[in-house]
């Protein structure tokens, strides 16, 4: 029901009152669909698929979290991007390549004050930025690397991943103060089983925690004592970490 000159829909942000489990605000942002959101110093930023007004490239949109007013729009260069994180006064996203999503991808660092963007190509062509203890790390099939969003330099790196066990699976990489959590599988064979794995940047250790017996994962969330995995089949898998 959103008004869109493209004929599909608008990107939107919904606010849910967690005490009542009810939607209390819906902010339409233009574009076509939303991809991710993050907060930088209390300000809400949204990654969205742009419409014909920006030649269908991705946009980073600053939204007033009280009124829903769009304050700033920063266009990116790719038509596909994912995973928006914030650290060191910068916003970081992954953008796909010109020829294909998984080829020639790059990490983009956005300075929201200056409105400038800087791109850094990823060797494997594909990566997920996460924030671990205030630092931005990039997870890719080639391993892990520390990324400085201000200088856009790779300042540290983790171990090379064994692609027969730990190729990144299902777009699922999360982080908390304990570790960077990801789902891995045999990327050389292109088949399961899928394994929940933790990378500890303090030790460069990679630990396999559990093998998933069923389901095709599509998303993951980390809680203090467990990891929750949403499956394509409409089921949820909980793995206790105690």
PDB file of C-alpha atoms in Angstrom:
ATOM      1  CA  UNK A   1       0.000   0.000   0.000  1.00  0.00           C
ATOM      2  CA  UNK A   2       3.042   2.317  -0.045  1.00  0.00           C
ATOM      3  CA  UNK A   3       3.113   5.093  -2.637  1.00  0.00           C
ATOM      4  CA  UNK A   4       5.927   4.414  -5.087  1.00  0.00           C
ATOM      5  CA  UNK A   5       6.460   5.785  -8.614  1.00  0.00           C
ATOM      6  CA  UNK A   6       8.246   2.535  -9.406  1.00  0.00           C
ATOM      7  CA  UNK A   7       5.046   0.589  -8.877  1.00  0.00           C
ATOM      8  CA  UNK A   8       6.415  -1.800  -6.266  1.00  0.00           C
ATOM      9  CA  UNK A   9       6.851  -0.532  -2.720  1.00  0.00           C
ATOM     10  CA  UNK A  10       8.864   1.868  -0.611  1.00  0.00           C
ATOM     11  CA  UNK A  11      11.598   1.016   1.831  1.00  0.00           C
ATOM     12  CA  UNK A  12      10.241   1.335   5.340  1.00  0.00           C
ATOM     13  CA  UNK A  13      11.320   1.239   8.970  1.00  0.00           C
ATOM     14  CA  UNK A  14       8.955  -0.087  11.621  1.00  0.00           C
ATOM     15  CA  UNK A  15       9.186   0.629  15.336  1.00  0.00           C
ATOM     16  CA  UNK A  16       7.898  -2.120  17.644  1.00  0.00           C
ATOM     17  CA  UNK A  17       6.994  -1.527  21.289  1.00  0.00           C
ATOM     18  CA  UNK A  18       8.617  -4.562  22.880  1.00  0.00           C
ATOM     19  CA  UNK A  19       6.424  -4.291  25.982  1.00  0.00           C
ATOM     20  CA  UNK A  20       3.241  -4.777  23.941  1.00  0.00           C
ATOM     21  CA  UNK A  21       4.665  -6.444  20.790  1.00  0.00           C
ATOM     22  CA  UNK A  22       2.795  -3.912  18.668  1.00  0.00           C
ATOM     23  CA  UNK A  23       3.940  -1.801  15.706  1.00  0.00           C
ATOM     24  CA  UNK A  24       3.718   1.826  16.867  1.00  0.00           C
ATOM     25  CA  UNK A  25       5.410   3.648  13.946  1.00  0.00           C
ATOM     26  CA  UNK A  26       5.951   3.011  10.233  1.00  0.00           C
ATOM     27  CA  UNK A  27       8.263   5.350   8.325  1.00  0.00           C
ATOM     28  CA  UNK A  28       8.336   5.125   4.508  1.00  0.00           C
ATOM     29  CA  UNK A  29      11.641   6.149   2.977  1.00  0.00           C
ATOM     30  CA  UNK A  30      11.210   5.991  -0.788  1.00  0.00           C
ATOM     31  CA  UNK A  31      13.355   3.699  -2.877  1.00  0.00           C
ATOM     32  CA  UNK A  32      12.040   0.169  -3.260  1.00  0.00           C
ATOM     33  CA  UNK A  33      12.937  -2.038  -0.284  1.00  0.00           C
ATOM     34  CA  UNK A  34      15.055  -1.834   2.851  1.00  0.00           C
ATOM     35  CA  UNK A  35      18.166  -3.941   3.381  1.00  0.00           C
ATOM     36  CA  UNK A  36      19.595  -3.182   6.841  1.00  0.00           C
ATOM     37  CA  UNK A  37      19.835  -0.499   9.518  1.00  0.00           C
ATOM     38  CA  UNK A  38      22.203   0.650  12.237  1.00  0.00           C
ATOM     39  CA  UNK A  39      22.652   3.431  14.795  1.00  0.00           C
ATOM     40  CA  UNK A  40      25.661   5.765  14.793  1.00  0.00           C
ATOM     41  CA  UNK A  41      25.927   7.939  17.902  1.00  0.00           C
ATOM     42  CA  UNK A  42      22.177   7.578  18.396  1.00  0.00           C
ATOM     43  CA  UNK A  43      21.286   8.474  14.809  1.00  0.00           C
ATOM     44  CA  UNK A  44      19.334   5.973  12.693  1.00  0.00           C
ATOM     45  CA  UNK A  45      20.766   5.063   9.279  1.00  0.00           C
ATOM     46  CA  UNK A  46      19.094   2.700   6.794  1.00  0.00           C
ATOM     47  CA  UNK A  47      20.522   0.809   3.826  1.00  0.00           C
ATOM     48  CA  UNK A  48      17.930   0.743   1.040  1.00  0.00           C
ATOM     49  CA  UNK A  49      17.516  -0.302  -2.568  1.00  0.00           C
ATOM     50  CA  UNK A  50      17.105   2.906  -4.567  1.00  0.00           C
ATOM     51  CA  UNK A  51      14.540   3.535  -7.285  1.00  0.00           C
ATOM     52  CA  UNK A  52      14.840   5.131 -10.730  1.00  0.00           C
ATOM     53  CA  UNK A  53      15.568   8.537  -9.183  1.00  0.00           C
ATOM     54  CA  UNK A  54      19.086   7.283  -8.300  1.00  0.00           C
ATOM     55  CA  UNK A  55      19.423   4.849 -11.211  1.00  0.00           C
ATOM     56  CA  UNK A  56      18.517   1.951  -8.905  1.00  0.00           C
ATOM     57  CA  UNK A  57      21.743   2.018  -6.886  1.00  0.00           C
ATOM     58  CA  UNK A  58      21.794   1.430  -3.134  1.00  0.00           C
ATOM     59  CA  UNK A  59      21.314   4.354  -0.760  1.00  0.00           C
ATOM     60  CA  UNK A  60      22.306   5.107   2.824  1.00  0.00           C
ATOM     61  CA  UNK A  61      19.463   7.107   4.385  1.00  0.00           C
ATOM     62  CA  UNK A  62      19.555   9.106   7.648  1.00  0.00           C
ATOM     63  CA  UNK A  63      16.129   8.977   9.315  1.00  0.00           C
ATOM     64  CA  UNK A  64      14.796  11.013  12.223  1.00  0.00           C
ATOM     65  CA  UNK A  65      13.918   8.207  14.624  1.00  0.00           C
ATOM     66  CA  UNK A  66      11.079  10.264  16.183  1.00  0.00           C
ATOM     67  CA  UNK A  67       9.308  11.705  13.137  1.00  0.00           C
ATOM     68  CA  UNK A  68      10.500   9.427  10.339  1.00  0.00           C
ATOM     69  CA  UNK A  69      11.708  12.409   8.304  1.00  0.00           C
ATOM     70  CA  UNK A  70      14.473  11.586   5.818  1.00  0.00           C
ATOM     71  CA  UNK A  71      17.344  13.929   6.722  1.00  0.00           C
ATOM     72  CA  UNK A  72      20.115  12.734   4.406  1.00  0.00           C
ATOM     73  CA  UNK A  73      20.407  10.440   1.389  1.00  0.00           C
ATOM     74  CA  UNK A  74      23.828   9.167   0.292  1.00  0.00           C
ATOM     75  CA  UNK A  75      23.819   7.086  -2.941  1.00  0.00           C
ATOM     76  CA  UNK A  76      26.279   4.205  -3.308  1.00  0.00           C
ATOM     77  CA  UNK A  77      27.592   2.786  -6.595  1.00  0.00           C
ATOM     78  CA  UNK A  78      26.229  -0.773  -6.659  1.00  0.00           C
ATOM     79  CA  UNK A  79      22.729  -2.052  -7.207  1.00  0.00           C
ATOM     80  CA  UNK A  80      23.086  -4.600  -4.404  1.00  0.00           C
ATOM     81  CA  UNK A  81      24.552  -4.256  -0.919  1.00  0.00           C
ATOM     82  CA  UNK A  82      24.057  -5.687   2.544  1.00  0.00           C
ATOM     83  CA  UNK A  83      25.076  -5.417   6.203  1.00  0.00           C
ATOM     84  CA  UNK A  84      25.285  -1.911   7.601  1.00  0.00           C
ATOM     85  CA  UNK A  85      27.481  -1.367  10.703  1.00  0.00           C
ATOM     86  CA  UNK A  86      28.776   1.717  12.509  1.00  0.00           C
ATOM     87  CA  UNK A  87      32.089   2.421  14.294  1.00  0.00           C
ATOM     88  CA  UNK A  88      34.604   5.248  14.746  1.00  0.00           C
ATOM     89  CA  UNK A  89      32.188   7.849  13.409  1.00  0.00           C
ATOM     90  CA  UNK A  90      31.772   5.981  10.127  1.00  0.00           C
ATOM     91  CA  UNK A  91      29.141   3.745   8.521  1.00  0.00           C
ATOM     92  CA  UNK A  92      30.404   0.605   6.791  1.00  0.00           C
ATOM     93  CA  UNK A  93      28.583  -1.563   4.235  1.00  0.00           C
ATOM     94  CA  UNK A  94      29.389  -4.301   1.745  1.00  0.00           C
ATOM     95  CA  UNK A  95      28.581  -3.589  -1.917  1.00  0.00           C
ATOM     96  CA  UNK A  96      28.505  -6.185  -4.681  1.00  0.00           C
ATOM     97  CA  UNK A  97      30.623  -5.949  -7.825  1.00  0.00           C
ATOM     98  CA  UNK A  98      29.678  -4.579 -11.216  1.00  0.00           C
ATOM     99  CA  UNK A  99      29.565  -7.974 -12.964  1.00  0.00           C
ATOM    100  CA  UNK A 100      28.054 -10.063 -10.165  1.00  0.00           C
ATOM    101  CA  UNK A 101      27.232  -9.872  -6.479  1.00  0.00           C
ATOM    102  CA  UNK A 102      30.082 -12.190  -5.491  1.00  0.00           C
ATOM    103  CA  UNK A 103      32.700 -10.863  -7.924  1.00  0.00           C
ATOM    104  CA  UNK A 104      34.636  -7.654  -7.366  1.00  0.00           C
ATOM    105  CA  UNK A 105      32.766  -6.701  -4.219  1.00  0.00           C
ATOM    106  CA  UNK A 106      34.053  -3.988  -1.932  1.00  0.00           C
ATOM    107  CA  UNK A 107      33.689  -2.578   1.553  1.00  0.00           C
ATOM    108  CA  UNK A 108      32.427   1.003   1.573  1.00  0.00           C
ATOM    109  CA  UNK A 109      33.161   3.419   4.422  1.00  0.00           C
ATOM    110  CA  UNK A 110      30.870   6.456   4.651  1.00  0.00           C
ATOM    111  CA  UNK A 111      31.674   9.678   6.483  1.00  0.00           C
ATOM    112  CA  UNK A 112      28.169  10.953   7.290  1.00  0.00           C
ATOM    113  CA  UNK A 113      29.393  14.422   8.245  1.00  0.00           C
ATOM    114  CA  UNK A 114      31.291  15.075   5.028  1.00  0.00           C
ATOM    115  CA  UNK A 115      28.938  12.920   2.956  1.00  0.00           C
ATOM    116  CA  UNK A 116      31.888  11.125   1.344  1.00  0.00           C
ATOM    117  CA  UNK A 117      32.365   7.433   0.562  1.00  0.00           C
ATOM    118  CA  UNK A 118      35.552   5.387   0.206  1.00  0.00           C
ATOM    119  CA  UNK A 119      35.671   1.900  -1.292  1.00  0.00           C
ATOM    120  CA  UNK A 120      38.119  -0.914  -0.578  1.00  0.00           C
ATOM    121  CA  UNK A 121      38.081  -3.986  -2.809  1.00  0.00           C
ATOM    122  CA  UNK A 122      37.803  -7.385  -1.114  1.00  0.00           C
ATOM    123  CA  UNK A 123      40.129 -10.097  -2.418  1.00  0.00           C
ATOM    124  CA  UNK A 124      37.528 -12.845  -2.258  1.00  0.00           C
ATOM    125  CA  UNK A 125      34.925 -10.501  -3.768  1.00  0.00           C
ATOM    126  CA  UNK A 126      32.506 -11.115  -0.913  1.00  0.00           C
ATOM    127  CA  UNK A 127      32.503 -10.102   2.724  1.00  0.00           C
ATOM    128  CA  UNK A 128      30.465  -9.370   5.810  1.00  0.00           C
ATOM    129  CA  UNK A 129      31.418  -6.446   8.069  1.00  0.00           C
ATOM    130  CA  UNK A 130      30.718  -6.872  11.786  1.00  0.00           C
ATOM    131  CA  UNK A 131      31.626  -4.874  14.882  1.00  0.00           C
ATOM    132  CA  UNK A 132      33.569  -6.734  17.584  1.00  0.00           C
ATOM    133  CA  UNK A 133      34.459  -4.764  20.720  1.00  0.00           C
ATOM    134  CA  UNK A 134      34.154  -1.505  18.815  1.00  0.00           C
ATOM    135  CA  UNK A 135      36.326  -2.686  15.912  1.00  0.00           C
ATOM    136  CA  UNK A 136      35.150  -3.420  12.379  1.00  0.00           C
ATOM    137  CA  UNK A 137      36.120  -6.874  11.136  1.00  0.00           C
ATOM    138  CA  UNK A 138      35.440  -8.303   7.695  1.00  0.00           C
ATOM    139  CA  UNK A 139      34.591 -11.970   7.303  1.00  0.00           C
ATOM    140  CA  UNK A 140      35.115 -13.576   3.895  1.00  0.00           C
ATOM    141  CA  UNK A 141      35.988 -16.951   2.425  1.00  0.00           C
ATOM    142  CA  UNK A 142      39.649 -16.002   2.633  1.00  0.00           C
ATOM    143  CA  UNK A 143      39.424 -15.455   6.401  1.00  0.00           C
ATOM    144  CA  UNK A 144      39.071 -12.482   8.729  1.00  0.00           C
ATOM    145  CA  UNK A 145      40.607  -9.023   8.568  1.00  0.00           C
ATOM    146  CA  UNK A 146      40.469  -5.942  10.784  1.00  0.00           C
ATOM    147  CA  UNK A 147      39.214  -2.881   8.894  1.00  0.00           C
ATOM    148  CA  UNK A 148      39.838   0.710   9.969  1.00  0.00           C
ATOM    149  CA  UNK A 149      36.812   2.688   8.707  1.00  0.00           C
ATOM    150  CA  UNK A 150      38.647   6.028   9.016  1.00  0.00           C
ATOM    151  CA  UNK A 151      41.853   5.201   7.143  1.00  0.00           C
ATOM    152  CA  UNK A 152      40.147   2.338   5.205  1.00  0.00           C
ATOM    153  CA  UNK A 153      43.246   0.226   5.862  1.00  0.00           C
ATOM    154  CA  UNK A 154      43.332  -3.453   6.753  1.00  0.00           C
ATOM    155  CA  UNK A 155      45.322  -3.331   9.984  1.00  0.00           C
ATOM    156  CA  UNK A 156      45.133  -6.907  11.232  1.00  0.00           C
ATOM    157  CA  UNK A 157      44.188 -10.328   9.987  1.00  0.00           C
ATOM    158  CA  UNK A 158      43.001 -13.654  11.271  1.00  0.00           C
ATOM    159  CA  UNK A 159      43.760 -17.207  10.149  1.00  0.00           C
ATOM    160  CA  UNK A 160      43.114 -18.564   6.684  1.00  0.00           C
ATOM    161  CA  UNK A 161      39.876 -20.547   6.732  1.00  0.00           C
ATOM    162  CA  UNK A 162      39.688 -24.200   5.706  1.00  0.00           C
ATOM    163  CA  UNK A 163      37.183 -23.973   2.846  1.00  0.00           C
ATOM    164  CA  UNK A 164      36.335 -27.670   3.155  1.00  0.00           C
ATOM    165  CA  UNK A 165      34.765 -26.898   6.553  1.00  0.00           C
ATOM    166  CA  UNK A 166      34.416 -23.181   7.119  1.00  0.00           C
ATOM    167  CA  UNK A 167      33.348 -21.493   3.888  1.00  0.00           C
ATOM    168  CA  UNK A 168      30.871 -18.820   4.932  1.00  0.00           C
ATOM    169  CA  UNK A 169      27.321 -20.021   4.626  1.00  0.00           C
ATOM    170  CA  UNK A 170      23.885 -18.500   4.397  1.00  0.00           C
ATOM    171  CA  UNK A 171      24.737 -14.834   4.915  1.00  0.00           C
ATOM    172  CA  UNK A 172      25.066 -15.447   8.647  1.00  0.00           C
ATOM    173  CA  UNK A 173      27.889 -13.637  10.433  1.00  0.00           C
ATOM    174  CA  UNK A 174      27.305 -11.954  13.807  1.00  0.00           C
ATOM    175  CA  UNK A 175      29.537 -10.620  16.578  1.00  0.00           C
ATOM    176  CA  UNK A 176      29.442  -9.824  20.273  1.00  0.00           C
ATOM    177  CA  UNK A 177      32.161  -9.200  22.862  1.00  0.00           C
ATOM    178  CA  UNK A 178      32.978 -12.922  23.016  1.00  0.00           C
ATOM    179  CA  UNK A 179      33.597 -13.784  19.376  1.00  0.00           C
ATOM    180  CA  UNK A 180      32.645 -13.442  15.726  1.00  0.00           C
ATOM    181  CA  UNK A 181      30.070 -16.134  15.027  1.00  0.00           C
ATOM    182  CA  UNK A 182      29.447 -17.618  11.598  1.00  0.00           C
ATOM    183  CA  UNK A 183      27.935 -20.598   9.816  1.00  0.00           C
ATOM    184  CA  UNK A 184      30.366 -22.620   7.708  1.00  0.00           C
ATOM    185  CA  UNK A 185      30.154 -25.536   5.315  1.00  0.00           C
ATOM    186  CA  UNK A 186      32.176 -27.336   2.647  1.00  0.00           C
ATOM    187  CA  UNK A 187      32.480 -24.557   0.080  1.00  0.00           C
ATOM    188  CA  UNK A 188      34.604 -26.613  -2.299  1.00  0.00           C
ATOM    189  CA  UNK A 189      31.963 -29.338  -2.566  1.00  0.00           C
ATOM    190  CA  UNK A 190      29.076 -26.895  -2.213  1.00  0.00           C
ATOM    191  CA  UNK A 191      27.261 -29.020   0.339  1.00  0.00           C
ATOM    192  CA  UNK A 192      26.639 -29.483   4.081  1.00  0.00           C
ATOM    193  CA  UNK A 193      26.677 -30.134   6.881  1.00  0.00           C
ATOM    194  CA  UNK A 194      26.463 -26.581   8.162  1.00  0.00           C
ATOM    195  CA  UNK A 195      28.521 -25.838  11.287  1.00  0.00           C
ATOM    196  CA  UNK A 196      28.196 -23.084  13.872  1.00  0.00           C
ATOM    197  CA  UNK A 197      31.704 -21.719  14.365  1.00  0.00           C
ATOM    198  CA  UNK A 198      33.293 -18.996  16.504  1.00  0.00           C
ATOM    199  CA  UNK A 199      36.359 -16.921  15.645  1.00  0.00           C
ATOM    200  CA  UNK A 200      38.128 -15.265  18.606  1.00  0.00           C
ATOM    201  CA  UNK A 201      40.188 -12.248  17.397  1.00  0.00           C
ATOM    202  CA  UNK A 202      42.146 -12.161  20.658  1.00  0.00           C
ATOM    203  CA  UNK A 203      43.660 -15.603  19.992  1.00  0.00           C
ATOM    204  CA  UNK A 204      43.041 -16.060  16.233  1.00  0.00           C
ATOM    205  CA  UNK A 205      41.313 -19.287  17.239  1.00  0.00           C
ATOM    206  CA  UNK A 206      38.530 -20.857  15.172  1.00  0.00           C
ATOM    207  CA  UNK A 207      36.304 -23.223  17.156  1.00  0.00           C
ATOM    208  CA  UNK A 208      33.611 -25.476  15.742  1.00  0.00           C
ATOM    209  CA  UNK A 209      30.735 -25.513  18.230  1.00  0.00           C
ATOM    210  CA  UNK A 210      27.905 -27.515  16.683  1.00  0.00           C
ATOM    211  CA  UNK A 211      26.797 -29.236  13.494  1.00  0.00           C
ATOM    212  CA  UNK A 212      23.260 -28.461  12.358  1.00  0.00           C
ATOM    213  CA  UNK A 213      21.283 -31.621  11.818  1.00  0.00           C
ATOM    214  CA  UNK A 214      18.515 -30.127   9.684  1.00  0.00           C
ATOM    215  CA  UNK A 215      17.187 -26.984   8.063  1.00  0.00           C
ATOM    216  CA  UNK A 216      18.610 -24.496   5.572  1.00  0.00           C
ATOM    217  CA  UNK A 217      19.714 -21.413   7.564  1.00  0.00           C
ATOM    218  CA  UNK A 218      18.874 -17.928   6.325  1.00  0.00           C
ATOM    219  CA  UNK A 219      19.626 -15.721   9.368  1.00  0.00           C
ATOM    220  CA  UNK A 220      21.223 -15.870  12.803  1.00  0.00           C
ATOM    221  CA  UNK A 221      21.106 -13.937  16.097  1.00  0.00           C
ATOM    222  CA  UNK A 222      23.397 -14.268  19.126  1.00  0.00           C
ATOM    223  CA  UNK A 223      22.046 -14.059  22.679  1.00  0.00           C
ATOM    224  CA  UNK A 224      24.057 -14.178  25.946  1.00  0.00           C
ATOM    225  CA  UNK A 225      23.639 -17.922  26.403  1.00  0.00           C
ATOM    226  CA  UNK A 226      22.535 -19.201  23.016  1.00  0.00           C
ATOM    227  CA  UNK A 227      22.557 -18.764  19.250  1.00  0.00           C
ATOM    228  CA  UNK A 228      19.277 -18.686  17.339  1.00  0.00           C
ATOM    229  CA  UNK A 229      19.145 -19.713  13.671  1.00  0.00           C
ATOM    230  CA  UNK A 230      16.197 -19.077  11.369  1.00  0.00           C
ATOM    231  CA  UNK A 231      15.690 -21.726   8.683  1.00  0.00           C
ATOM    232  CA  UNK A 232      14.173 -21.400   5.220  1.00  0.00           C
ATOM    233  CA  UNK A 233      11.636 -24.070   6.171  1.00  0.00           C
ATOM    234  CA  UNK A 234      10.067 -21.737   8.734  1.00  0.00           C
ATOM    235  CA  UNK A 235      11.703 -23.326  11.764  1.00  0.00           C
ATOM    236  CA  UNK A 236      14.084 -21.899  14.368  1.00  0.00           C
ATOM    237  CA  UNK A 237      17.078 -23.753  15.777  1.00  0.00           C
ATOM    238  CA  UNK A 238      18.476 -22.822  19.213  1.00  0.00           C
ATOM    239  CA  UNK A 239      22.003 -23.809  20.189  1.00  0.00           C
ATOM    240  CA  UNK A 240      22.876 -23.443  23.872  1.00  0.00           C
ATOM    241  CA  UNK A 241      26.376 -22.126  24.549  1.00  0.00           C
ATOM    242  CA  UNK A 242      26.706 -23.273  28.157  1.00  0.00           C
TER     243      UNK A 242
END
